[in-house]
GROMACS .gro file of N, CA and C in nm:
model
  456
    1UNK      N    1   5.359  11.340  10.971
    1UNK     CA    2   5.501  11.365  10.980
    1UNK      C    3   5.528  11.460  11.097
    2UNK      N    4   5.606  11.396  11.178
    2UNK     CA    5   5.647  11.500  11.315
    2UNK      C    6   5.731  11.619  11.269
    3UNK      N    7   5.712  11.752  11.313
    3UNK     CA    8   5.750  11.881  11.284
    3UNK      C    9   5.844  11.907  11.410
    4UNK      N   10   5.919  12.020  11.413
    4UNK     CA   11   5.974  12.081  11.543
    4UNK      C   12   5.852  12.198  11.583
    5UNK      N   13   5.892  12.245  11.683
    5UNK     CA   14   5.815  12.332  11.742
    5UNK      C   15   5.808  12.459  11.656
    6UNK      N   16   5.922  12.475  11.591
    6UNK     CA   17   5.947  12.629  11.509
    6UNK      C   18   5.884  12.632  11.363
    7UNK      N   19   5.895  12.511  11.367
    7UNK     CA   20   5.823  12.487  11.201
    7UNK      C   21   5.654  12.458  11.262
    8UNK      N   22   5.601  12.402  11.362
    8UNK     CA   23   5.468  12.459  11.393
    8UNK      C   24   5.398  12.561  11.414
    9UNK      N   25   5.464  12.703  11.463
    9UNK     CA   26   5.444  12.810  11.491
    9UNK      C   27   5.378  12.864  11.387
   10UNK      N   28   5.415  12.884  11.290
   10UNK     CA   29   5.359  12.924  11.152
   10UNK      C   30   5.193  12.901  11.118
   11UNK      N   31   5.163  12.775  11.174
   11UNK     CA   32   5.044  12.664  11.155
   11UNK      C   33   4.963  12.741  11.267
   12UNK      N   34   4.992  12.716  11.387
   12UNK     CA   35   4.930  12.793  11.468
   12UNK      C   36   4.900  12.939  11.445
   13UNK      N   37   5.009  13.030  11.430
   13UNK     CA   38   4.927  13.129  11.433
   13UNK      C   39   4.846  13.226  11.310
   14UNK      N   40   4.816  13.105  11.225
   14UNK     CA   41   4.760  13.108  11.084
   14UNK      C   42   4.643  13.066  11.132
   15UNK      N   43   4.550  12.956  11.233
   15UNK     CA   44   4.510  12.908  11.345
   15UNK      C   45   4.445  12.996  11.372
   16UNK      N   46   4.513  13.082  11.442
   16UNK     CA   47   4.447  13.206  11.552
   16UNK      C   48   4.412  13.309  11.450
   17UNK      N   49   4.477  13.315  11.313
   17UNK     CA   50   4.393  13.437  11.246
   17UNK      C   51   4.283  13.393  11.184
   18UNK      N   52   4.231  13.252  11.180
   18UNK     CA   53   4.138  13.197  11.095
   18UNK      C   54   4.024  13.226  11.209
   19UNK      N   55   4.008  13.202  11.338
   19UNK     CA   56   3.934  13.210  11.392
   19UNK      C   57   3.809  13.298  11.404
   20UNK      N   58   3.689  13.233  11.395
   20UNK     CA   59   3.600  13.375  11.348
   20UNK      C   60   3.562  13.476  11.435
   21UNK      N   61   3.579  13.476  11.578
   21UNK     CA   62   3.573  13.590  11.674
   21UNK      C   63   3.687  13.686  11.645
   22UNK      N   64   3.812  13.645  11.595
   22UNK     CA   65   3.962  13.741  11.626
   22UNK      C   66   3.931  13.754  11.446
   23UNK      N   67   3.868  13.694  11.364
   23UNK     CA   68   3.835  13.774  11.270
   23UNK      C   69   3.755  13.884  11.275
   24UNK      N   70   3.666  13.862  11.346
   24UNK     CA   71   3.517  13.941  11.353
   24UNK      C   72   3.608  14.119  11.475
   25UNK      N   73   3.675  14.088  11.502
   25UNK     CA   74   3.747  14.190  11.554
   25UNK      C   75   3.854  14.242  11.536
   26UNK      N   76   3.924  14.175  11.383
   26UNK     CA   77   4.005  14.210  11.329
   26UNK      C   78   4.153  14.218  11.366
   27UNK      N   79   4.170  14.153  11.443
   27UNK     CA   80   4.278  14.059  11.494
   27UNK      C   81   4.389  13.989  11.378
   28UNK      N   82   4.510  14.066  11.415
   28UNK     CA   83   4.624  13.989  11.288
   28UNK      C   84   4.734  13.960  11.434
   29UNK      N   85   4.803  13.815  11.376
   29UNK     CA   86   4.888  13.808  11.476
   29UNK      C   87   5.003  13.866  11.345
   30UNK      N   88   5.092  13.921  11.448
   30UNK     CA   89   5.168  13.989  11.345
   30UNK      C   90   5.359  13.937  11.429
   31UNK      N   91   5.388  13.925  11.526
   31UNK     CA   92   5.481  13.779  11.608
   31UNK      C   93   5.420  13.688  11.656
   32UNK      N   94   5.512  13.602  11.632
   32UNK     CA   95   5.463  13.480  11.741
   32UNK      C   96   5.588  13.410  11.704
   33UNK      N   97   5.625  13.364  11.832
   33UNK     CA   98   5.735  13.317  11.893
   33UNK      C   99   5.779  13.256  12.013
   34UNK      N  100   5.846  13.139  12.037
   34UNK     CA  101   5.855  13.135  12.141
   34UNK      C  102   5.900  13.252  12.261
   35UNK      N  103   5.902  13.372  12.280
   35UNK     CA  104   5.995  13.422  12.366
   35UNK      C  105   5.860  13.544  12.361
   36UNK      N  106   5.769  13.554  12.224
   36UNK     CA  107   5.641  13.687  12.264
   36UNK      C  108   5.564  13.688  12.144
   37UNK      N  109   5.446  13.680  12.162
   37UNK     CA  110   5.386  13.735  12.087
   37UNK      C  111   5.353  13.854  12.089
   38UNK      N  112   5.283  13.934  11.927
   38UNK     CA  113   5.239  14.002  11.974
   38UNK      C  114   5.101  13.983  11.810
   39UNK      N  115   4.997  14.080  11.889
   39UNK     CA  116   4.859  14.110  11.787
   39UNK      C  117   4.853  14.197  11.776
   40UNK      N  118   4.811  14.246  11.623
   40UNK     CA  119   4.756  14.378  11.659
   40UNK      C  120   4.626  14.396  11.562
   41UNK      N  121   4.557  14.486  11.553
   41UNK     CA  122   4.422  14.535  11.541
   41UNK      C  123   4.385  14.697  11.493
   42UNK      N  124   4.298  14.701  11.362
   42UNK     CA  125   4.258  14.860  11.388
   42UNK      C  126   4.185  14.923  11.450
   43UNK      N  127   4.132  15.040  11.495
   43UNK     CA  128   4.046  15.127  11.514
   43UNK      C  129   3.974  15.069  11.424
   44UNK      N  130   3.812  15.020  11.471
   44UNK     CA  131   3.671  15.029  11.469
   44UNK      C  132   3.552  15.075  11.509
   45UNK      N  133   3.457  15.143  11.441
   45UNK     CA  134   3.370  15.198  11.477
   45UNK      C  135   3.300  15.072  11.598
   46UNK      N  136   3.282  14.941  11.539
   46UNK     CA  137   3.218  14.870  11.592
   46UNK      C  138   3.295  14.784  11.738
   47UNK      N  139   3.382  14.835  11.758
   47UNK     CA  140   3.425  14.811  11.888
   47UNK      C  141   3.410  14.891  11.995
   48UNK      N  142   3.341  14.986  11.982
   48UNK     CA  143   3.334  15.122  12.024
   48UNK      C  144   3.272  15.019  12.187
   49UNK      N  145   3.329  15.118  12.297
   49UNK     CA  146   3.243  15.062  12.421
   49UNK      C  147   3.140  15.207  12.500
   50UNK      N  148   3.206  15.289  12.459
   50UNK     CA  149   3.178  15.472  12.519
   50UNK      C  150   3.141  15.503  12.370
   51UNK      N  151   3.023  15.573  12.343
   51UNK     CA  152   3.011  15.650  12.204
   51UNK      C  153   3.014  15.789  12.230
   52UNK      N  154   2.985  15.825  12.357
   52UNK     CA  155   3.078  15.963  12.404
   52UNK      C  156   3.266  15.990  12.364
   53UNK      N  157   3.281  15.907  12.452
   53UNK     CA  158   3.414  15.932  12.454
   53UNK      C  159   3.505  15.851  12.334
   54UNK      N  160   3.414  15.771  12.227
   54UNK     CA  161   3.498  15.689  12.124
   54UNK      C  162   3.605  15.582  12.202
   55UNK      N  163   3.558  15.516  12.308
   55UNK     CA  164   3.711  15.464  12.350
   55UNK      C  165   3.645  15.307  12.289
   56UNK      N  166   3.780  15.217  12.296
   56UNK     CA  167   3.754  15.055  12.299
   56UNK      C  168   3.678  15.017  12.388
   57UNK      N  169   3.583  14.867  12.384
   57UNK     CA  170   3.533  14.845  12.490
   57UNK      C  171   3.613  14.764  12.583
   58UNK      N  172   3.574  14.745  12.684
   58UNK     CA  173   3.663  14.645  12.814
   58UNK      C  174   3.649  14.520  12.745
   59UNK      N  175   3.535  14.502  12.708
   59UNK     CA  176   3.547  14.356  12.646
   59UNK      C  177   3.642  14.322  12.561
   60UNK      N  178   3.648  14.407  12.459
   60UNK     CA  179   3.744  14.382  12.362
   60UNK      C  180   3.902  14.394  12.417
   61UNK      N  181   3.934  14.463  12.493
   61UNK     CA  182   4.026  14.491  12.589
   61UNK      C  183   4.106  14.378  12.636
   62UNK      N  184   3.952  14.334  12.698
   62UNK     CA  185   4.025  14.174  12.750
   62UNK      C  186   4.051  14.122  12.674
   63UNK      N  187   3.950  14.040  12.587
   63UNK     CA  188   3.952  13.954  12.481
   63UNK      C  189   4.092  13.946  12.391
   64UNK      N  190   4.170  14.067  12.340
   64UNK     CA  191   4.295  14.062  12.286
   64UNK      C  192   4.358  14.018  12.418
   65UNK      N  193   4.380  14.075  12.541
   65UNK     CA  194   4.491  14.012  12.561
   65UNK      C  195   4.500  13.876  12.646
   66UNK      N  196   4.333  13.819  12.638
   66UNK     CA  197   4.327  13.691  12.622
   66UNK      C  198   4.398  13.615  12.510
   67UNK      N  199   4.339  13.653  12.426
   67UNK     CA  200   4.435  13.567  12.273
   67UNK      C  201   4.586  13.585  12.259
   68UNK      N  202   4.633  13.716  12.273
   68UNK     CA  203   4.776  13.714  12.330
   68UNK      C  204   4.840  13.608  12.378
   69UNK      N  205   4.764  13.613  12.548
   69UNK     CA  206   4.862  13.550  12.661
   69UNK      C  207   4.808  13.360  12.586
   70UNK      N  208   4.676  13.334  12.556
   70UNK     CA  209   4.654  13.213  12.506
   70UNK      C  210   4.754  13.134  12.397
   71UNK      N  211   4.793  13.257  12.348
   71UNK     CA  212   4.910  13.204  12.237
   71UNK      C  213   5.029  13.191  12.240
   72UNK      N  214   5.071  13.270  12.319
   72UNK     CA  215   5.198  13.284  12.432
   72UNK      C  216   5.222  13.133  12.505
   73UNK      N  217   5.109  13.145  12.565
   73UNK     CA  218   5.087  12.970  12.638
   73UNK      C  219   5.138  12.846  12.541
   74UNK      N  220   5.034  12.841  12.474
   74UNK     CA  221   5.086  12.765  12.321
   74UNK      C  222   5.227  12.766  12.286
   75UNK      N  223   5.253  12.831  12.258
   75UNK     CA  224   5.441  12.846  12.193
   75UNK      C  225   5.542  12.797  12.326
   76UNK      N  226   5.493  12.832  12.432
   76UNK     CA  227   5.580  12.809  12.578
   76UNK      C  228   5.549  12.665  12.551
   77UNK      N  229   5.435  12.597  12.572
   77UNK     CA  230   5.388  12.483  12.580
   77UNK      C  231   5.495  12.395  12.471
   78UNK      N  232   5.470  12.414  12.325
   78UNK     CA  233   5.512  12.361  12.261
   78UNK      C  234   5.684  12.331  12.220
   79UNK      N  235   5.729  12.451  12.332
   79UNK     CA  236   5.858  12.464  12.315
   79UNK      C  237   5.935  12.321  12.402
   80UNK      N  238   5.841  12.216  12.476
   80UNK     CA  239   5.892  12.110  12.522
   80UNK      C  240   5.915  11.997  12.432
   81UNK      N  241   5.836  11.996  12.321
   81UNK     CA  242   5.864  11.896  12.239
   81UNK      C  243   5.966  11.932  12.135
   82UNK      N  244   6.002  11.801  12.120
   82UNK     CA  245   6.163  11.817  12.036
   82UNK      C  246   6.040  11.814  11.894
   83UNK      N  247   5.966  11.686  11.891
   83UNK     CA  248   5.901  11.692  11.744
   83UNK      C  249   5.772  11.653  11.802
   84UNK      N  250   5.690  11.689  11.701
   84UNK     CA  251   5.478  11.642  11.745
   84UNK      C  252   5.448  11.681  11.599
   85UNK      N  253   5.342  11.567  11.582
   85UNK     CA  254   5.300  11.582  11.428
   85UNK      C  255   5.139  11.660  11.484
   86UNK      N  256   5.068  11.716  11.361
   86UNK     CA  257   4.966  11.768  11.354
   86UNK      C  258   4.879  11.703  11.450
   87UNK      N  259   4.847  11.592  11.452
   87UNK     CA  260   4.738  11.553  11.522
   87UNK      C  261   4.756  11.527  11.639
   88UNK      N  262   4.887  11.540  11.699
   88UNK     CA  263   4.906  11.539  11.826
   88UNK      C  264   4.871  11.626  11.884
   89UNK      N  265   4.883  11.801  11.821
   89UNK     CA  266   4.906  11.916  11.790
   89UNK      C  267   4.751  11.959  11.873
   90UNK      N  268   4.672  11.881  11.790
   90UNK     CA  269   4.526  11.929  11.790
   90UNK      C  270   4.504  11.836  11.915
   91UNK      N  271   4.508  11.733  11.913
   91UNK     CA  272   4.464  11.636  11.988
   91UNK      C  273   4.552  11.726  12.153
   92UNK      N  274   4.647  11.784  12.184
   92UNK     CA  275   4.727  11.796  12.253
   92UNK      C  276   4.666  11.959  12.298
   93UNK      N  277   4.630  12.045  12.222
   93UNK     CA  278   4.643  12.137  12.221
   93UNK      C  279   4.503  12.222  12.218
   94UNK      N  280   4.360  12.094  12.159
   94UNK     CA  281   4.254  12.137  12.139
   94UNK      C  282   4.180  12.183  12.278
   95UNK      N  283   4.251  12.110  12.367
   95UNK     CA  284   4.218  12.125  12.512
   95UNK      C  285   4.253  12.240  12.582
   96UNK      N  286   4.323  12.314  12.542
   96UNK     CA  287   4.389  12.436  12.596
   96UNK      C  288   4.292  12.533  12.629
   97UNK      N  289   4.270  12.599  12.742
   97UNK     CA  290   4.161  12.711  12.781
   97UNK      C  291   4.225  12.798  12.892
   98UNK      N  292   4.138  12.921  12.893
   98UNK     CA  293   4.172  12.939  12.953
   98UNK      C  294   4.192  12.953  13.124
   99UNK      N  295   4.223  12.939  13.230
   99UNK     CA  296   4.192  12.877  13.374
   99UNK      C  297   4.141  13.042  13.434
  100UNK      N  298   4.217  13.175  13.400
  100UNK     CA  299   4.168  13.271  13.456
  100UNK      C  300   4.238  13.365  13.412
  101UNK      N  301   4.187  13.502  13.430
  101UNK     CA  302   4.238  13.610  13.347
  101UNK      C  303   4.231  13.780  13.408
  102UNK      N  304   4.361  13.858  13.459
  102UNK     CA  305   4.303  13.924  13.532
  102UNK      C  306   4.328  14.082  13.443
  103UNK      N  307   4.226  14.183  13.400
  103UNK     CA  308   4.280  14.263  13.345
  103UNK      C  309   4.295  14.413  13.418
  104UNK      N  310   4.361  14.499  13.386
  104UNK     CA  311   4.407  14.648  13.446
  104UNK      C  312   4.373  14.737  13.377
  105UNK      N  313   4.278  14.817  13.385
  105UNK     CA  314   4.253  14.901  13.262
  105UNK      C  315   4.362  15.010  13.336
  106UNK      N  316   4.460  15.089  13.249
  106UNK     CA  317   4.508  15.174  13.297
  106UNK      C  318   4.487  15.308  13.202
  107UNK      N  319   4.458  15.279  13.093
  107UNK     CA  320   4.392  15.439  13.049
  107UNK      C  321   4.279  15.438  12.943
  108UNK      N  322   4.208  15.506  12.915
  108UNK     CA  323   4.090  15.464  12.777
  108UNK      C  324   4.134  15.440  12.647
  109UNK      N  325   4.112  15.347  12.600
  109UNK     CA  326   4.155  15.291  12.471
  109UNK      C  327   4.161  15.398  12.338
  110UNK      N  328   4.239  15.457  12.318
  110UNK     CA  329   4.194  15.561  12.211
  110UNK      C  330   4.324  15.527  12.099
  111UNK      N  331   4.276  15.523  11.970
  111UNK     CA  332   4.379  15.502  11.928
  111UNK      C  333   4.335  15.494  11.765
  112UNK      N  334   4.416  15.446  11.663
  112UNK     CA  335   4.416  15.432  11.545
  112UNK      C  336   4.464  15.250  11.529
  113UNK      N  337   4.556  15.198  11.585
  113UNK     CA  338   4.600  15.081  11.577
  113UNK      C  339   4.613  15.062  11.707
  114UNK      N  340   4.630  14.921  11.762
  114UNK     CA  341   4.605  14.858  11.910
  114UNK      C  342   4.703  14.745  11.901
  115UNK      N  343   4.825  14.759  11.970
  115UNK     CA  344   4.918  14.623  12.009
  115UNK      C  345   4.956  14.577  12.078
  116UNK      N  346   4.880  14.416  12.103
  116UNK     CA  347   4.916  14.339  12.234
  116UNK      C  348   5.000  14.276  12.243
  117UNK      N  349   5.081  14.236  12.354
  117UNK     CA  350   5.185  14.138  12.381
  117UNK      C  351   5.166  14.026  12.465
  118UNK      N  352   5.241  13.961  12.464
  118UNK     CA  353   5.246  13.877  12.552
  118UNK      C  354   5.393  13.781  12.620
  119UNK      N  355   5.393  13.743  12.723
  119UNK     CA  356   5.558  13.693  12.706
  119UNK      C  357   5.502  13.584  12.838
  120UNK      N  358   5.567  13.462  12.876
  120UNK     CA  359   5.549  13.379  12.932
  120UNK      C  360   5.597  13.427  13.073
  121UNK      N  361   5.569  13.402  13.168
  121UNK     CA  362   5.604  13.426  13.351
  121UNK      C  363   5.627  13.309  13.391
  122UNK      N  364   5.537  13.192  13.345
  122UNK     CA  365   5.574  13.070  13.411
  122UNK      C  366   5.536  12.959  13.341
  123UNK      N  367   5.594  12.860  13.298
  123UNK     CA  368   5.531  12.775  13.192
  123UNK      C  369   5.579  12.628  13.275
  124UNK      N  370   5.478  12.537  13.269
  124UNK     CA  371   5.474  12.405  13.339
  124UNK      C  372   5.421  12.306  13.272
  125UNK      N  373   5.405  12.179  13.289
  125UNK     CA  374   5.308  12.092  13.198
  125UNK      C  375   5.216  12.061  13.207
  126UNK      N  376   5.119  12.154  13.276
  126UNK     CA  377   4.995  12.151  13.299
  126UNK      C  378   4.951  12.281  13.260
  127UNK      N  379   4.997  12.403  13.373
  127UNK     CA  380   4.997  12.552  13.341
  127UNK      C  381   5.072  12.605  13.297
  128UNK      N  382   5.044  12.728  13.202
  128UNK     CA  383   5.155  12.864  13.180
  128UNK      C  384   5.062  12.975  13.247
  129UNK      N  385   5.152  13.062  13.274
  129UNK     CA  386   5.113  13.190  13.357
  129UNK      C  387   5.177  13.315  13.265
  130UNK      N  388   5.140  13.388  13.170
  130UNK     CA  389   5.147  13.501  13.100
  130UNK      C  390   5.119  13.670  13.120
  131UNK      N  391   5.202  13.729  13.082
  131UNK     CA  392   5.201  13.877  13.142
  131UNK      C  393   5.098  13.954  13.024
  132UNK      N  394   5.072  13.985  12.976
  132UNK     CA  395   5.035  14.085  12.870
  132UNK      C  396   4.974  14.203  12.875
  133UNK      N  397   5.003  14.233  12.749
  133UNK     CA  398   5.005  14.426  12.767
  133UNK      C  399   4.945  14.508  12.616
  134UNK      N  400   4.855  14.569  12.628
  134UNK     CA  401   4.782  14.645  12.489
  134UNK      C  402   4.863  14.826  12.538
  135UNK      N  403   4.926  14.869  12.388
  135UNK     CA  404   4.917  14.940  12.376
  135UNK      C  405   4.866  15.019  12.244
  136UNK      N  406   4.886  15.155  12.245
  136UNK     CA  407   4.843  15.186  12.105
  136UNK      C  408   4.933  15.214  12.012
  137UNK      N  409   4.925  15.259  11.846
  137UNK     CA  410   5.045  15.267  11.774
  137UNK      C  411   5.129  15.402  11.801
  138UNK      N  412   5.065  15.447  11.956
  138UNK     CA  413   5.190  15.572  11.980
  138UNK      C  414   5.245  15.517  12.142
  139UNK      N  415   5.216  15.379  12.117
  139UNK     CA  416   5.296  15.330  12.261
  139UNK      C  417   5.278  15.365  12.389
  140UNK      N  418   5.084  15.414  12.403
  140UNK     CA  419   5.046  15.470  12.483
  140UNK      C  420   4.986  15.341  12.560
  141UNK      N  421   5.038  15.280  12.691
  141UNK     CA  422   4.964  15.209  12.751
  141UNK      C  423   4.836  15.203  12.828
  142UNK      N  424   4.757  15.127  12.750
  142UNK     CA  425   4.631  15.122  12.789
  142UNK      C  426   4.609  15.024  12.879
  143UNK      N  427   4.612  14.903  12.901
  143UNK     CA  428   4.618  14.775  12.946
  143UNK      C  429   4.712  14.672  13.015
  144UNK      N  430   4.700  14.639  13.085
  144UNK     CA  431   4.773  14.543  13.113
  144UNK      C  432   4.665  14.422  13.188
  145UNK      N  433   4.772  14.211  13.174
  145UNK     CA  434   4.718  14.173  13.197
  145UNK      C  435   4.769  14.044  13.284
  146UNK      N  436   4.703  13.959  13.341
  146UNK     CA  437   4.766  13.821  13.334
  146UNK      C  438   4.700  13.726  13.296
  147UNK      N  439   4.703  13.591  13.256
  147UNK     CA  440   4.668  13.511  13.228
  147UNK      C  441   4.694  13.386  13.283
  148UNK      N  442   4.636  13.278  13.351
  148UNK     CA  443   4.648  13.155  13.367
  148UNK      C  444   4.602  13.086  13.229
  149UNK      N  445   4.686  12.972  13.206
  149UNK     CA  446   4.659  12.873  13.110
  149UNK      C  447   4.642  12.710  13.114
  150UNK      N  448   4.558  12.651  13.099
  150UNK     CA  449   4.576  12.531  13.076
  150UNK      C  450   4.621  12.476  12.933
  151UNK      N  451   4.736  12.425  12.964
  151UNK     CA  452   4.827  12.372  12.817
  151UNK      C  453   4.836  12.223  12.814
  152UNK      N  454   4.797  12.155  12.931
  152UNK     CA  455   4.858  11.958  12.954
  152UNK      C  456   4.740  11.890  12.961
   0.00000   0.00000   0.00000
């Protein structure tokens, strides 16, 4: 049965929390929307990248606001179809990766909670191009990013 795009959203980013890496790092999408997502995440010992300084690692750094801007992509993407049933969904969508990803560390990750965004820059039927941004739960910016996407 063909869905709209708004009634897929739900599916998807139920999707992205099932996943066992953004489990394994504790990853909740907590928006998602056409117009932004956002994720967020607690303080873990086991993300640690500095055990001096307790900060996040770069990896993990990226990695959220990979999944961010990846999901961001997704919702932009999907916002062209009037209706697409599930298996188009997958079949349409299983292909999606990412083309390149550039990140900014702008201060050391320190924090109690971690929230990424994301919002679309350029969306096409092949590529989306995504901004995204980690901060912490005192709105201290740590990160920023971009993202190329393959969505077509």
């Amino acid at each position: 049965m063909a869905q709209s795009a708004a009634q897929l959203l739900p599916y998807i980013a139920a999707t992205f929390d099932q996943m066992p890496f953004n489990r394994l790092l504790g990853l909740q999408v907590s928006r998602f929307g056409a117009d932004e997502v956002e994720v967020r995440f607690p303080w873990a010992e086991q993300l640690v990248g500095n055990p001096i300084q307790q900060i996040l690692h770069g990896g993990v750094i990226a990695t959220v606001l990979d999944v961010a801007g990846g999901m961001m992509a997704v919702a932009s993407a999907l916002e062209r179809f009037s209706d697409i049933d599930e298996t188009e969904l997958v079949q349409r969508f299983g292909k999606m990766s990412t083309i390149d990803i550039r990140t900014d560390y702008l201060r050391p990750g320190r924090g109690q909670e971690f929230i990424a965004t994301a919002r679309v820059i350029r969306s096409g039927n092949k590529v989306a191009v995504c901004r995204m941004e980690l901060h912490n739960e005192q709105g201290v910016h740590i990160a920023l990013g971009t993202g190329t996407y393959l969505v077509g």
